[in-house]
Tab-separated table of C-alpha atoms in Angstrom:
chain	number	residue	atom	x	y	z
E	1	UNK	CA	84.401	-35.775	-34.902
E	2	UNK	CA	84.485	-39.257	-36.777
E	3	UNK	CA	81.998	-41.645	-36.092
E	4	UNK	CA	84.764	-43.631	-34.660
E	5	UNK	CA	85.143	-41.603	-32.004
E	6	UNK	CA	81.330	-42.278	-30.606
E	7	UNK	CA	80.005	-45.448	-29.404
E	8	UNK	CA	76.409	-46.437	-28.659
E	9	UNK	CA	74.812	-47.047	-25.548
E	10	UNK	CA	71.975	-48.068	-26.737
E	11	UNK	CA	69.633	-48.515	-29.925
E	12	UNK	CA	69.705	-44.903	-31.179
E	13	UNK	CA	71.662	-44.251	-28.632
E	14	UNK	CA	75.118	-42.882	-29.004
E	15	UNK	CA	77.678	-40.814	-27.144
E	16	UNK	CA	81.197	-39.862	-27.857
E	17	UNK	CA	83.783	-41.670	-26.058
E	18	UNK	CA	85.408	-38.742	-23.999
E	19	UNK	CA	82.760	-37.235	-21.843
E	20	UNK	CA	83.134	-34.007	-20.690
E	21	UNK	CA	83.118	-34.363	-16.500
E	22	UNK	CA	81.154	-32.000	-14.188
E	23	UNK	CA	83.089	-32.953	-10.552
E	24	UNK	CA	86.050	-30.624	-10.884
E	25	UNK	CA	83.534	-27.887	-11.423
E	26	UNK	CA	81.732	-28.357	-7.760
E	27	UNK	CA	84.116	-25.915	-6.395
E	28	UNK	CA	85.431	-28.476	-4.021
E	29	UNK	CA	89.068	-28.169	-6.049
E	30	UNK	CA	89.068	-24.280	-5.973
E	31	UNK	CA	87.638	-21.760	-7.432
E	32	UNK	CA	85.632	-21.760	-10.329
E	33	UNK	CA	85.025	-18.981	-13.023
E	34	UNK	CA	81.520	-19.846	-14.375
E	35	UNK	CA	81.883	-17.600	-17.229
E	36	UNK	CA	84.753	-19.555	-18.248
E	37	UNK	CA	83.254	-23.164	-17.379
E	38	UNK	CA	80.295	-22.404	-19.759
E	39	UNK	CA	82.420	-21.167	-22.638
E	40	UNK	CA	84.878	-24.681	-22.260
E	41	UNK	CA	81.601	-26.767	-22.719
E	42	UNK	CA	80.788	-24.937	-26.015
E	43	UNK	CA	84.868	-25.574	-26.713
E	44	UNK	CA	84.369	-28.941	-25.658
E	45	UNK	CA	81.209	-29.732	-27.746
E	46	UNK	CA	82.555	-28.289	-30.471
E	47	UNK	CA	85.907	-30.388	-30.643
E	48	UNK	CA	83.318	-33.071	-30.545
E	49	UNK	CA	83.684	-34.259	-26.755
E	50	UNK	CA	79.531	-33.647	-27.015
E	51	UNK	CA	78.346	-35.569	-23.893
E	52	UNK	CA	79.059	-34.117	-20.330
E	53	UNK	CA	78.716	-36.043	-16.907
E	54	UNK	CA	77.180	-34.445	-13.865
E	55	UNK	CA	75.192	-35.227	-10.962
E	56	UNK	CA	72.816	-33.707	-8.651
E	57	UNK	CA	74.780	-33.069	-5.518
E	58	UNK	CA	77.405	-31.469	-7.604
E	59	UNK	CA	76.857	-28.200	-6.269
E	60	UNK	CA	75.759	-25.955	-9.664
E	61	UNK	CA	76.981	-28.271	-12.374
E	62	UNK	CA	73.473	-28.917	-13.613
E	63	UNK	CA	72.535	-25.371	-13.543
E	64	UNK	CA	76.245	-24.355	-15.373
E	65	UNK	CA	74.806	-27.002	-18.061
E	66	UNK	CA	71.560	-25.482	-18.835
E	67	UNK	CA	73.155	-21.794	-18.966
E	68	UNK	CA	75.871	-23.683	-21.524
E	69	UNK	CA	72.432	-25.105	-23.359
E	70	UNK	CA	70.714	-21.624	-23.343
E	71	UNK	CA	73.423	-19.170	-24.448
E	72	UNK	CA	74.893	-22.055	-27.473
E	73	UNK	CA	71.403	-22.404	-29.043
E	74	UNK	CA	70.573	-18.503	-28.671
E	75	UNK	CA	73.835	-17.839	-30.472
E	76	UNK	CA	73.648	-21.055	-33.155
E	77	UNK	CA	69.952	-21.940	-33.455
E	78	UNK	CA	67.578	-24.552	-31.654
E	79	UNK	CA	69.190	-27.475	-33.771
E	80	UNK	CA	72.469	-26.749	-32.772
E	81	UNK	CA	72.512	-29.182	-29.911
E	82	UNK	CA	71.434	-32.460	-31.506
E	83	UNK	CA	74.378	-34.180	-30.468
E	84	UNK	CA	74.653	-33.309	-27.010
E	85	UNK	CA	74.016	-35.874	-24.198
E	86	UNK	CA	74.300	-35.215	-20.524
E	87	UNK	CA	74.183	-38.312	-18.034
E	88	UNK	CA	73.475	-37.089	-14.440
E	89	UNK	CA	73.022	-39.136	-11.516
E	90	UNK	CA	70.328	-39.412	-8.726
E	91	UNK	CA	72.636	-39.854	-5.470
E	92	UNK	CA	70.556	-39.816	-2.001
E	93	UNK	CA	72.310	-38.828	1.065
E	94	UNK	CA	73.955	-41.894	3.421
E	95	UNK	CA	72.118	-40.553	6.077
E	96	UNK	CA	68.505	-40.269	4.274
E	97	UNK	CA	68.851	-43.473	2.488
E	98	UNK	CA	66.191	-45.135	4.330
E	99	UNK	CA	63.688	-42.842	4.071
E	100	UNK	CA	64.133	-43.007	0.304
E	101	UNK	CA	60.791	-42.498	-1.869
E	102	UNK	CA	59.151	-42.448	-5.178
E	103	UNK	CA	58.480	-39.083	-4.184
E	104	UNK	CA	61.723	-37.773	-3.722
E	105	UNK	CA	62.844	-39.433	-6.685
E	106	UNK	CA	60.586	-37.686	-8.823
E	107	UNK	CA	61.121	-34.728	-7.255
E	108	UNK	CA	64.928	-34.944	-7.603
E	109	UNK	CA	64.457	-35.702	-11.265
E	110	UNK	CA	62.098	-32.644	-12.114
E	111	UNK	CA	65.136	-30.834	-10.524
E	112	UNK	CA	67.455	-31.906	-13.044
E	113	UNK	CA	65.255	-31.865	-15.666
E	114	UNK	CA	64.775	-27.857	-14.803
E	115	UNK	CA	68.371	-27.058	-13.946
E	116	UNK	CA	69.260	-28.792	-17.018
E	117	UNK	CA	66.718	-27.117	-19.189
E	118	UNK	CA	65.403	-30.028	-20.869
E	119	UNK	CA	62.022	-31.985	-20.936
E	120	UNK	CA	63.887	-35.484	-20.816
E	121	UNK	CA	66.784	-36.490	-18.917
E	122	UNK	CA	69.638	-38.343	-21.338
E	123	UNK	CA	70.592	-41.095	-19.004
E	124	UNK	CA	70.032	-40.925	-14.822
E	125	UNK	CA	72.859	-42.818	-12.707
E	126	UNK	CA	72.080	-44.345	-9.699
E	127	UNK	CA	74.400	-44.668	-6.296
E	128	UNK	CA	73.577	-46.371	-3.375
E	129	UNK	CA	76.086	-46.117	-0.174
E	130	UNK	CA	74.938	-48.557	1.617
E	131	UNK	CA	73.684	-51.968	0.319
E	132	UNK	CA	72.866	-52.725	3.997
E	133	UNK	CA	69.888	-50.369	3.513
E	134	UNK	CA	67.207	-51.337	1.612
E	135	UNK	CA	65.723	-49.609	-1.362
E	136	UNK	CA	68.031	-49.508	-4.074
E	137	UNK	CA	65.787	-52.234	-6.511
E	138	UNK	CA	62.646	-49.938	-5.264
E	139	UNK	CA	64.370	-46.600	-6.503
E	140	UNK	CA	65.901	-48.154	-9.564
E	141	UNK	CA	62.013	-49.391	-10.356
E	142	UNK	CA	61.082	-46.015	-9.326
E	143	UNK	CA	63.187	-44.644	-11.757
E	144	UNK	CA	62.088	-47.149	-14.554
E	145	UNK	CA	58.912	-46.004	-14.426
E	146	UNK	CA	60.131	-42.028	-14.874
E	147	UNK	CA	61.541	-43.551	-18.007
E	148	UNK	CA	58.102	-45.050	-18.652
E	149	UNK	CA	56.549	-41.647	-17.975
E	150	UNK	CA	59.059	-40.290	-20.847
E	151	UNK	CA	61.392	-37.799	-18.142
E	152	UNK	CA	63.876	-40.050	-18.264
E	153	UNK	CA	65.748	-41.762	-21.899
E	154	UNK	CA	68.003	-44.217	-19.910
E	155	UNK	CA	68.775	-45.703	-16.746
E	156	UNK	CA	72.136	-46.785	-15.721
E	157	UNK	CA	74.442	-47.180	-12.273
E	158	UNK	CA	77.387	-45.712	-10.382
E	159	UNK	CA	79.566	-47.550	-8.578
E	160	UNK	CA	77.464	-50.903	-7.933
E	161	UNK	CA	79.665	-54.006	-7.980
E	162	UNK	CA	79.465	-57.110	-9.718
E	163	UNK	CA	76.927	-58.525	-7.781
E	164	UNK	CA	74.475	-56.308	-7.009
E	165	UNK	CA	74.683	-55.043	-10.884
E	166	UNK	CA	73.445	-58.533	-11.146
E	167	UNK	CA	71.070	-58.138	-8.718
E	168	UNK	CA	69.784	-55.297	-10.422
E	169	UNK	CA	69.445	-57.013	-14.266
E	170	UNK	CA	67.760	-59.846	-12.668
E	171	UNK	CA	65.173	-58.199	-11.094
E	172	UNK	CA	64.317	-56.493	-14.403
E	173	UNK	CA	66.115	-53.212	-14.629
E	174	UNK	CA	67.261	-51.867	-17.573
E	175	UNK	CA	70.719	-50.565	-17.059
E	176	UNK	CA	72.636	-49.596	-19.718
E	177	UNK	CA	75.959	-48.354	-18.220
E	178	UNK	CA	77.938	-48.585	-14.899
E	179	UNK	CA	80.414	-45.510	-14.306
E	180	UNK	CA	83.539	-46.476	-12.204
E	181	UNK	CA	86.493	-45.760	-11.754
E	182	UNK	CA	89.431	-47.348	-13.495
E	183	UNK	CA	93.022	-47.011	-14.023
E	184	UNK	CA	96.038	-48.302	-14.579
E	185	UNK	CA	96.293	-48.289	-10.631
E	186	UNK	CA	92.657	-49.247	-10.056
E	187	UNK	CA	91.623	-52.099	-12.319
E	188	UNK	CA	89.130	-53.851	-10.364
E	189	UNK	CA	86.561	-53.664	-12.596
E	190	UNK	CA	88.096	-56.578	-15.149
E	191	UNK	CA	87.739	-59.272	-12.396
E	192	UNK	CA	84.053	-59.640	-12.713
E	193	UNK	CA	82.434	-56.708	-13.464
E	194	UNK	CA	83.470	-55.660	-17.027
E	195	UNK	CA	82.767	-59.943	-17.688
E	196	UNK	CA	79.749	-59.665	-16.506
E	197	UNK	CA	78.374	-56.257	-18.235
E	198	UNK	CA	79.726	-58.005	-21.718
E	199	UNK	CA	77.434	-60.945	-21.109
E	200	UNK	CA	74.377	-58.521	-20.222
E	201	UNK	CA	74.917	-56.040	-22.957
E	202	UNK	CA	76.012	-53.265	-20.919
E	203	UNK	CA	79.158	-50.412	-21.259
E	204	UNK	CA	81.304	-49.208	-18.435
E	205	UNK	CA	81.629	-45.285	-17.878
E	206	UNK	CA	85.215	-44.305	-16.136
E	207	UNK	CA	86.141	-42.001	-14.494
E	208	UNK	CA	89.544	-41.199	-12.538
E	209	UNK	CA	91.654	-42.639	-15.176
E	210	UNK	CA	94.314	-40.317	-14.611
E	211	UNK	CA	93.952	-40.961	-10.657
E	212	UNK	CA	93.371	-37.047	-9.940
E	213	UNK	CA	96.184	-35.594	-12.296
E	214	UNK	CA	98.842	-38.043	-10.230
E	215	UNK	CA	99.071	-40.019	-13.848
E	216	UNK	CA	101.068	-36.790	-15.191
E	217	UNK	CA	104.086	-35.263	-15.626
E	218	UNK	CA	103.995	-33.142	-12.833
E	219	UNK	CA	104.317	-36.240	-10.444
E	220	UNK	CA	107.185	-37.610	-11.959
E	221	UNK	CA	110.385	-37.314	-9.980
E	222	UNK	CA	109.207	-36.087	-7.269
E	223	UNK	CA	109.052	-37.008	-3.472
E	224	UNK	CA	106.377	-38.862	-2.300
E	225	UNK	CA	103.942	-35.853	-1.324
E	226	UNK	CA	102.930	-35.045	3.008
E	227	UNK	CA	99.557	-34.228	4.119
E	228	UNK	CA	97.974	-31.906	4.071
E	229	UNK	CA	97.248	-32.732	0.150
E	230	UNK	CA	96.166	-29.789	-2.139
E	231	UNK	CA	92.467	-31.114	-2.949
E	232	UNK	CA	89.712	-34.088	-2.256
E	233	UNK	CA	91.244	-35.954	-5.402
E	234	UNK	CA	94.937	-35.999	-4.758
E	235	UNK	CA	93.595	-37.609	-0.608
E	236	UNK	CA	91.516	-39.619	-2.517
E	237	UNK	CA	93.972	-41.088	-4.904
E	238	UNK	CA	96.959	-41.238	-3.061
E	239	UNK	CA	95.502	-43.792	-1.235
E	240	UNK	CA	95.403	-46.507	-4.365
E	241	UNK	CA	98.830	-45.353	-4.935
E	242	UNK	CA	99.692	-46.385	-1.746
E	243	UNK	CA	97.630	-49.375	-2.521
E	244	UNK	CA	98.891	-50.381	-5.471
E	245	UNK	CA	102.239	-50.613	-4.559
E	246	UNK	CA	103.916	-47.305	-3.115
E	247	UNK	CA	105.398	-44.246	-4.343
E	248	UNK	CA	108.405	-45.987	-5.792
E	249	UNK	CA	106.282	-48.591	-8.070
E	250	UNK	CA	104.378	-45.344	-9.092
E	251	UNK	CA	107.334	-43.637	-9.694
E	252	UNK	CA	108.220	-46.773	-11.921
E	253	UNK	CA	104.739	-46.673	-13.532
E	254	UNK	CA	105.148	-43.093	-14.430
E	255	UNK	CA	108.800	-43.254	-16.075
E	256	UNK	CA	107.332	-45.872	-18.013
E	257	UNK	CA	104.324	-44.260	-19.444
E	258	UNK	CA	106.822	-40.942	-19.791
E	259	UNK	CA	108.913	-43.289	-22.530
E	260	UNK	CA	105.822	-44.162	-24.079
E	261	UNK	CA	104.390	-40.928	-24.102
E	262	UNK	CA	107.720	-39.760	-25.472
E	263	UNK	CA	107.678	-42.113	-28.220
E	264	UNK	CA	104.293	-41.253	-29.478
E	265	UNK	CA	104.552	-37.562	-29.331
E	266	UNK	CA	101.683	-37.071	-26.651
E	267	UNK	CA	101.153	-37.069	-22.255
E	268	UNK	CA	101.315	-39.313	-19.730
E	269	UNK	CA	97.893	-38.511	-19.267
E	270	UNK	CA	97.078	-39.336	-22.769
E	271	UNK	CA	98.417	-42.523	-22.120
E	272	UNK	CA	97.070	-43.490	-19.417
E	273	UNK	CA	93.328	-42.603	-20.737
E	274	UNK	CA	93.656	-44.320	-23.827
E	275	UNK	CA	95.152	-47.444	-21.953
E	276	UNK	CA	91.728	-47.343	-20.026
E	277	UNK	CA	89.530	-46.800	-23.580
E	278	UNK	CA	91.159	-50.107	-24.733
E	279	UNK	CA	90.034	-52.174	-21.849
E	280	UNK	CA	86.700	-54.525	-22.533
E	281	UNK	CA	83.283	-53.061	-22.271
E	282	UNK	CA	84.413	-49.592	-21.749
E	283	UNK	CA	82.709	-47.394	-23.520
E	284	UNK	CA	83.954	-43.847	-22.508
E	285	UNK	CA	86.378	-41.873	-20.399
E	286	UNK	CA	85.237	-38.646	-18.199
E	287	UNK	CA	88.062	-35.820	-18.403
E	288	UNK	CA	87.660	-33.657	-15.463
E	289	UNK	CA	89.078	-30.123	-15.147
E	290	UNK	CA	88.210	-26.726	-14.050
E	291	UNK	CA	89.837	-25.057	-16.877
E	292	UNK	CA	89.876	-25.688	-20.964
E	293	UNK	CA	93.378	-25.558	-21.124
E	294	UNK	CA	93.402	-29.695	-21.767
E	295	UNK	CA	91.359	-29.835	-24.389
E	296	UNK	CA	94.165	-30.736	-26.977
E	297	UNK	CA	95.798	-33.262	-24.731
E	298	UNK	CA	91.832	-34.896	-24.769
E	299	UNK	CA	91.668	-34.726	-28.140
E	300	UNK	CA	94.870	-37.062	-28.935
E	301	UNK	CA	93.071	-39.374	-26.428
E	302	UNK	CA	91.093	-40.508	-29.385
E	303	UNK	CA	93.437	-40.818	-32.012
E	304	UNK	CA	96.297	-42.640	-29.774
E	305	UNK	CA	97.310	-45.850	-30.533
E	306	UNK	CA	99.203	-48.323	-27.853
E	307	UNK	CA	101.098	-50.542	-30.080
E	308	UNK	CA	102.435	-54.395	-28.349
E	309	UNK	CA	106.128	-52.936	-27.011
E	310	UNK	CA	103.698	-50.180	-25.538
E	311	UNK	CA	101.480	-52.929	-23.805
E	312	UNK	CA	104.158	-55.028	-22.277
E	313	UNK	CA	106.556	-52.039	-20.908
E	314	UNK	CA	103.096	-51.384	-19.018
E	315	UNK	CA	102.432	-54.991	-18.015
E	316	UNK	CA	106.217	-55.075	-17.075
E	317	UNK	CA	105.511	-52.845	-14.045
E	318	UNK	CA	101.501	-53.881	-13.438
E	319	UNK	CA	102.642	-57.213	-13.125
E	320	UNK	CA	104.477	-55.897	-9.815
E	321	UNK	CA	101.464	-54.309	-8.671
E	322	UNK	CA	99.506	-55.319	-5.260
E	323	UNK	CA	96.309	-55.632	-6.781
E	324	UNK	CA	93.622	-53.846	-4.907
E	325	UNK	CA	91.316	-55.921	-2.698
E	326	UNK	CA	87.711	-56.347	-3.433
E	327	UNK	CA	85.017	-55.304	-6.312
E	328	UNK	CA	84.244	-52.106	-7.366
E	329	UNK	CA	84.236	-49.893	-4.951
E	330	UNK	CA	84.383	-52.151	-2.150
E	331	UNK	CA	86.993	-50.416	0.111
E	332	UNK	CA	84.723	-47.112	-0.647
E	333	UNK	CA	81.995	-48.160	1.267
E	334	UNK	CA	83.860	-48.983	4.582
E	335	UNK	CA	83.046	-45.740	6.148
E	336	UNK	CA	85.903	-46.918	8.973
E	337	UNK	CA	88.044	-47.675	6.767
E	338	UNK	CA	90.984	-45.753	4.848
E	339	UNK	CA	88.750	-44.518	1.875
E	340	UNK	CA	85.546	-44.770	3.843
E	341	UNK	CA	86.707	-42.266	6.504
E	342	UNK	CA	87.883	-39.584	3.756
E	343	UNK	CA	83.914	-40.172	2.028
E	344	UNK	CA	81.729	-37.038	1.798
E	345	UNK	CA	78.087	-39.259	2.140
E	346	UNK	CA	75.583	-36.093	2.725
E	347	UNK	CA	76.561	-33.986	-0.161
E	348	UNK	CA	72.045	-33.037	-0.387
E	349	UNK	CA	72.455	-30.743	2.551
E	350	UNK	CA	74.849	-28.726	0.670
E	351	UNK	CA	73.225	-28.945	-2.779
E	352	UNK	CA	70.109	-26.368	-3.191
């Protein structure tokens, strides 16, 4: 892969700018063939996509990781990994955030460092549910001295909004990244957040750019969908369709990236990812799938260009958009409210 195609993070510090996501292979969007999982990340890494997202409640993501990490160097030597980063996250239960301690942040960060089979952890994310709790500035400190104590390379966020990401650089931490989501349906973080990281040196992470697999061709045309919906992500997402502006602006939104696509010679979801890598202070995409099958579709990501007609046929039907209320993940952490209620907080109880 080009050096164009990686960014830095950080001094010494770089990463390519499709990551290689870990959520779809949780098993909570069906099955998943481990055998196969392992042998896309070697696809993946190969093609050059050589830093993977994961987390620690994603139920044997960490562990698929390390076997990937194991079997490629057994096979291609120790040195054969030099360019692989993985960013994982340290995400405490809703219901245990209080009783949050250095302890258990240690201890969930020798986890990962032995599921993932390394001595240092690339970059650890933090999410908080509830700012109403206290203890996020102790367990980001907590976590900058792990860092300190060499187990950890960098520290970044998940999810935070503008203000408490401010919160957090005032008081000393030193975040390099926030992960969010962002879209062309879900672009709240240009208000303030993506401002604010320029001015503070920081890059965002996104994921959902392709809102589920909704931003595709298999959505386009159709009738708006009834519950029951087939997975967590198409629940999830359907609700900032319904928030940006309902089915029939979507349906808009999609026949418009379909003529660009067409014109191009790639995907609506090719699109609608690159559209996302051209927005201020991002720094990478996550691709999420169960199966390998979309690697070549990724790969055009990063040689797609959106030219000025391409822009404004887009800002044609954005500009007709209800903007979603709120920062970053704002409506998220309603638990009564429409996302809220559809939240899985206590994902620890599952995770062994």
């Amino acid at each position: 892969m080009s050096l164009s195609y990686q960014t830095s993070l950080a001094p010494h510090y770089s990463i390519s700018r499709l990551l290689k996501g870990g959520w779809q292979l949780a098993g909570g969007h069906g099955s998943v063939d481990r055998a196969a999982a392992i042998a896309d990340m070697a696809a993946y890494y190969d093609a050059g996509i050589t830093t993977f997202d994961c987390a620690d409640i994603y139920t044997g993501v960490e562990e698929m990781i390390g076997a990937f990490r194991h079997e490629y160097t057994n096979t291609r030597g120790a040195d054969s990994l030099a360019k692989l980063r993985v960013h994982t996250k340290f995400v405490p239960d809703l219901a245990n955030l209080a009783r949050v301690d250095r302890q258990l942040v240690e201890q969930t960060a020798d986890r990962s460092l032995k599921r993932l089979g390394v001595e240092r952890l690339d970059l650890v994310q933090l999410h908080w549910w509830d700012y109403d709790v206290p203890g996020y500035l102790d367990t980001m400190h907590w976590l900058k001295e792990l860092q300190r104590a060499g187990k950890i390379e960098h520290v970044g966020g998940t999810n935070f909004d503008t203000a408490h990401t401010r919160e957090l650089i005032d008081a000393g931490m030193p975040l390099v990244s926030m992960q969010v989501q962002y879209s062309l349906l879900d672009q709240r973080p240009s208000l303030s957040l993506a401002p604010f990281c320029e001015q503070a040196g920081m890059k965002l992470l996104c994921y959902g750019t392709v809102a589920g697999g909704f931003l595709s061709e298999r959505w386009l045309g159709v009738a708006e969908p009834a519950e029951p919906l087939e997975n967590r992500s198409l629940v999830k997402y359907k609700l900032i369709i319904d928030d940006f502006g309902g089915w029939d602006l979507f349906q808009l939104l999609l026949a418009t990236l379909k003529r660009i696509a067409d014109r191009h010679g790639l995907s609506i979801p090719t699109v609608a990812m690159r559209w996302v890598l051209e927005q201020p202070q991002v720094a990478g995409v996550i691709v999420g799938v169960r199966r390998g099958d979309h690697l070549a579709d990724h790969l055009q990501v990063l040689g797609a260009r959106l030219d000025t007609d391409d822009l404004a046929a887009l800002d044609g039907v954005l500009s007709q958009r209800q903007p979603l209320a709120g920062d970053v993940y704002t409506a998220e952490r309603d638990l009564q409210g429409r996302h809220g209620r559809i939240m899985k907080y206590d994902l620890n109880r599952t995770t062994p």
